[in-house]
CSV table of C-alpha atoms in Angstrom, one decimal:
chain,number,residue,atom,x,y,z
A,7,MET,CA,19.0,32.6,3.0
A,8,THR,CA,17.9,34.4,-0.2
A,9,TRP,CA,18.9,31.3,-2.3
A,10,ILE,CA,16.0,29.5,-0.8
A,11,ILE,CA,13.6,32.0,-2.1
A,12,VAL,CA,15.3,32.0,-5.6
A,13,GLU,CA,15.1,28.3,-5.8
A,14,PHE,CA,11.4,28.4,-4.7
A,15,LYS,CA,10.6,30.7,-7.6
A,16,ARG,CA,12.5,28.8,-10.2
A,17,GLY,CA,10.3,25.7,-9.1
A,18,LEU,CA,7.3,27.5,-9.5
A,19,ALA,CA,8.4,28.8,-12.7
A,20,GLN,CA,9.0,25.1,-13.9
A,21,LEU,CA,5.4,24.4,-12.8
A,22,ARG,CA,4.1,26.8,-15.5
A,23,ARG,CA,5.6,24.8,-18.1
A,24,TRP,CA,3.6,22.1,-20.1
A,25,GLN,CA,6.6,19.9,-20.2
A,26,THR,CA,6.8,19.7,-16.4
A,27,TRP,CA,3.3,18.4,-16.3
A,28,ALA,CA,3.7,16.0,-19.2
A,29,ALA,CA,6.7,14.4,-17.3
A,30,ILE,CA,4.7,14.2,-14.0
A,31,ALA,CA,1.8,12.6,-15.8
A,32,LEU,CA,4.1,10.1,-17.5
A,33,PHE,CA,5.7,9.3,-14.2
A,34,GLY,CA,2.3,8.9,-12.5
A,35,PHE,CA,0.8,6.5,-15.3
A,36,ILE,CA,3.8,4.3,-15.1
A,37,GLY,CA,3.8,4.4,-11.3
A,38,VAL,CA,0.2,3.4,-11.2
A,39,LEU,CA,0.8,0.4,-13.6
A,40,ALA,CA,3.9,-0.6,-11.5
A,41,TYR,CA,1.7,-0.2,-8.3
A,42,GLN,CA,-1.0,-2.5,-9.9
A,43,VAL,CA,1.3,-5.2,-10.8
A,44,GLY,CA,3.0,-5.2,-7.4
A,45,ARG,CA,-0.4,-5.3,-5.7
A,46,MET,CA,-1.4,-8.3,-7.7
A,47,ALA,CA,2.0,-9.9,-7.2
A,48,LEU,CA,1.1,-9.9,-3.4
A,49,TRP,CA,-1.7,-12.1,-4.2
A,50,THR,CA,0.6,-15.0,-5.0
A,51,ASP,CA,2.7,-14.6,-1.9
A,52,SER,CA,2.6,-18.1,-0.2
A,53,THR,CA,3.3,-16.5,3.3
A,54,LEU,CA,0.2,-14.2,3.0
A,55,THR,CA,-1.9,-17.1,1.6
A,56,TYR,CA,-0.8,-19.2,4.6
A,57,LEU,CA,-1.8,-16.4,7.1
A,58,ARG,CA,-5.0,-16.1,5.3
A,59,VAL,CA,-4.4,-12.4,4.6
A,60,SER,CA,-4.6,-12.9,0.7
A,61,THR,CA,-8.1,-13.8,-0.2
A,62,ARG,CA,-7.5,-14.6,-3.8
A,63,PRO,CA,-7.0,-18.3,-4.8
A,64,CYS,CA,-3.8,-18.4,-6.9
A,65,ARG,CA,-1.8,-21.1,-8.6
A,66,GLN,CA,1.6,-21.8,-7.0
A,67,LEU,CA,4.3,-20.1,-9.0
A,68,THR,CA,7.5,-22.0,-10.1
A,69,ASN,CA,10.9,-20.6,-9.7
A,70,GLY,CA,11.1,-19.8,-13.3
A,71,MET,CA,7.9,-17.7,-13.1
A,72,ILE,CA,9.1,-15.9,-10.3
A,73,ILE,CA,12.5,-15.0,-11.8
A,74,GLY,CA,10.7,-14.0,-14.9
A,75,LEU,CA,8.4,-11.7,-13.0
A,76,PHE,CA,11.2,-10.3,-11.0
A,77,PHE,CA,13.1,-9.4,-14.3
A,78,GLY,CA,10.1,-8.2,-15.9
A,79,MET,CA,9.8,-5.6,-13.2
A,80,ILE,CA,13.5,-4.5,-13.4
A,81,PHE,CA,13.0,-4.1,-17.1
A,82,LEU,CA,9.8,-2.2,-16.6
A,83,LEU,CA,11.5,0.4,-14.4
A,84,PHE,CA,14.5,0.3,-16.6
A,85,PHE,CA,12.6,1.3,-19.8
A,86,ALA,CA,10.5,3.6,-17.9
A,87,VAL,CA,13.6,5.6,-16.8
A,88,LEU,CA,14.8,5.4,-20.5
A,89,SER,CA,11.7,6.9,-21.8
A,90,MET,CA,11.8,9.7,-19.5
A,91,GLY,CA,15.3,10.4,-20.3
A,92,GLU,CA,14.5,10.6,-24.1
A,93,ILE,CA,11.4,12.8,-23.5
A,94,GLN,CA,13.8,15.1,-21.5
A,95,ARG,CA,16.4,15.0,-24.5
A,96,TYR,CA,13.5,15.8,-26.8
A,97,ILE,CA,12.4,18.9,-24.9
A,98,GLN,CA,15.8,20.3,-24.8
A,99,LEU,CA,16.7,19.6,-28.5
A,100,SER,CA,13.3,21.1,-29.5
A,101,GLN,CA,14.2,24.2,-27.6
A,102,ARG,CA,17.4,24.4,-29.4
A,103,GLY,CA,15.8,24.0,-32.7
A,104,ALA,CA,17.5,20.7,-33.6
A,105,THR,CA,14.4,19.2,-35.1
A,106,TYR,CA,15.8,15.9,-36.6
A,107,GLN,CA,17.4,14.9,-33.3
A,108,ALA,CA,14.5,16.0,-31.5
A,109,ARG,CA,12.1,13.9,-33.6
A,110,ARG,CA,14.3,10.9,-33.2
A,111,ALA,CA,14.5,11.4,-29.4
A,112,LEU,CA,10.7,11.6,-29.4
A,113,ALA,CA,10.3,8.4,-31.3
A,114,LEU,CA,12.8,6.6,-29.0
A,115,GLY,CA,11.0,8.0,-26.0
A,116,VAL,CA,7.5,6.7,-27.1
A,117,GLY,CA,9.2,3.5,-28.1
A,118,TRP,CA,10.6,2.8,-24.7
A,119,GLY,CA,7.6,4.0,-23.0
A,120,ALA,CA,5.5,1.7,-25.1
A,121,LEU,CA,7.8,-1.2,-24.2
A,122,ALA,CA,7.5,-0.3,-20.5
A,123,VAL,CA,3.6,-0.3,-20.6
A,124,ALA,CA,3.7,-3.4,-22.6
A,125,ILE,CA,5.6,-5.2,-19.9
A,126,ALA,CA,3.3,-3.9,-17.3
A,127,VAL,CA,0.2,-5.0,-19.1
A,128,ALA,CA,1.7,-8.5,-19.7
A,129,GLY,CA,2.3,-8.6,-16.0
A,130,LEU,CA,-1.3,-7.6,-15.3
A,131,TYR,CA,-2.5,-10.2,-17.8
A,132,PHE,CA,-0.2,-12.9,-16.0
A,133,PHE,CA,-1.7,-12.3,-12.7
A,134,SER,CA,-5.2,-11.9,-13.8
A,135,THR,CA,-4.9,-15.5,-15.3
A,136,THR,CA,-2.9,-17.0,-12.4
A,137,CYS,CA,-5.3,-15.7,-9.7
A,138,HIS,CA,-9.2,-16.2,-10.1
C-alpha cells in the first residue's frame, strides 16, 4: 500500500518542474486548436443542418474536401505527438549535457509543432471561408 504514497509524491515532484508545465501548456494549446477545428467541422454536417441544429449556412462539401479535412486532422494529431516526443527528447538530452543533440531535438520539436499549428490554422481558415 505504500507504493501509492510513493507514486503520489513522485507525481507532485513532477508538478514542481517547469518542463511538466511546458508540456501541459503545449498539449492544451494544440488541444484547443483541435477542438476549434472539430467544432467548426460540425457546422458543415449535413445531418445537423437538416435537423436545424446547426445555425450556420455552409457550402456543401465535396468528397475530396471531406477526405482532405480528415487527413488534415490525422496529420495534425501526428505532428502534435511528434513535437511532444521531440520536446521530451530535448529535456532528457539537456539534462545529460548533450547540447548539440538537445538543440537539434528542440529545433525538430519546434518545427513539428509549427507544422501542427499551421495545419490547424489552415483548417480554421477553411471553415471560416466555407461557413458565413
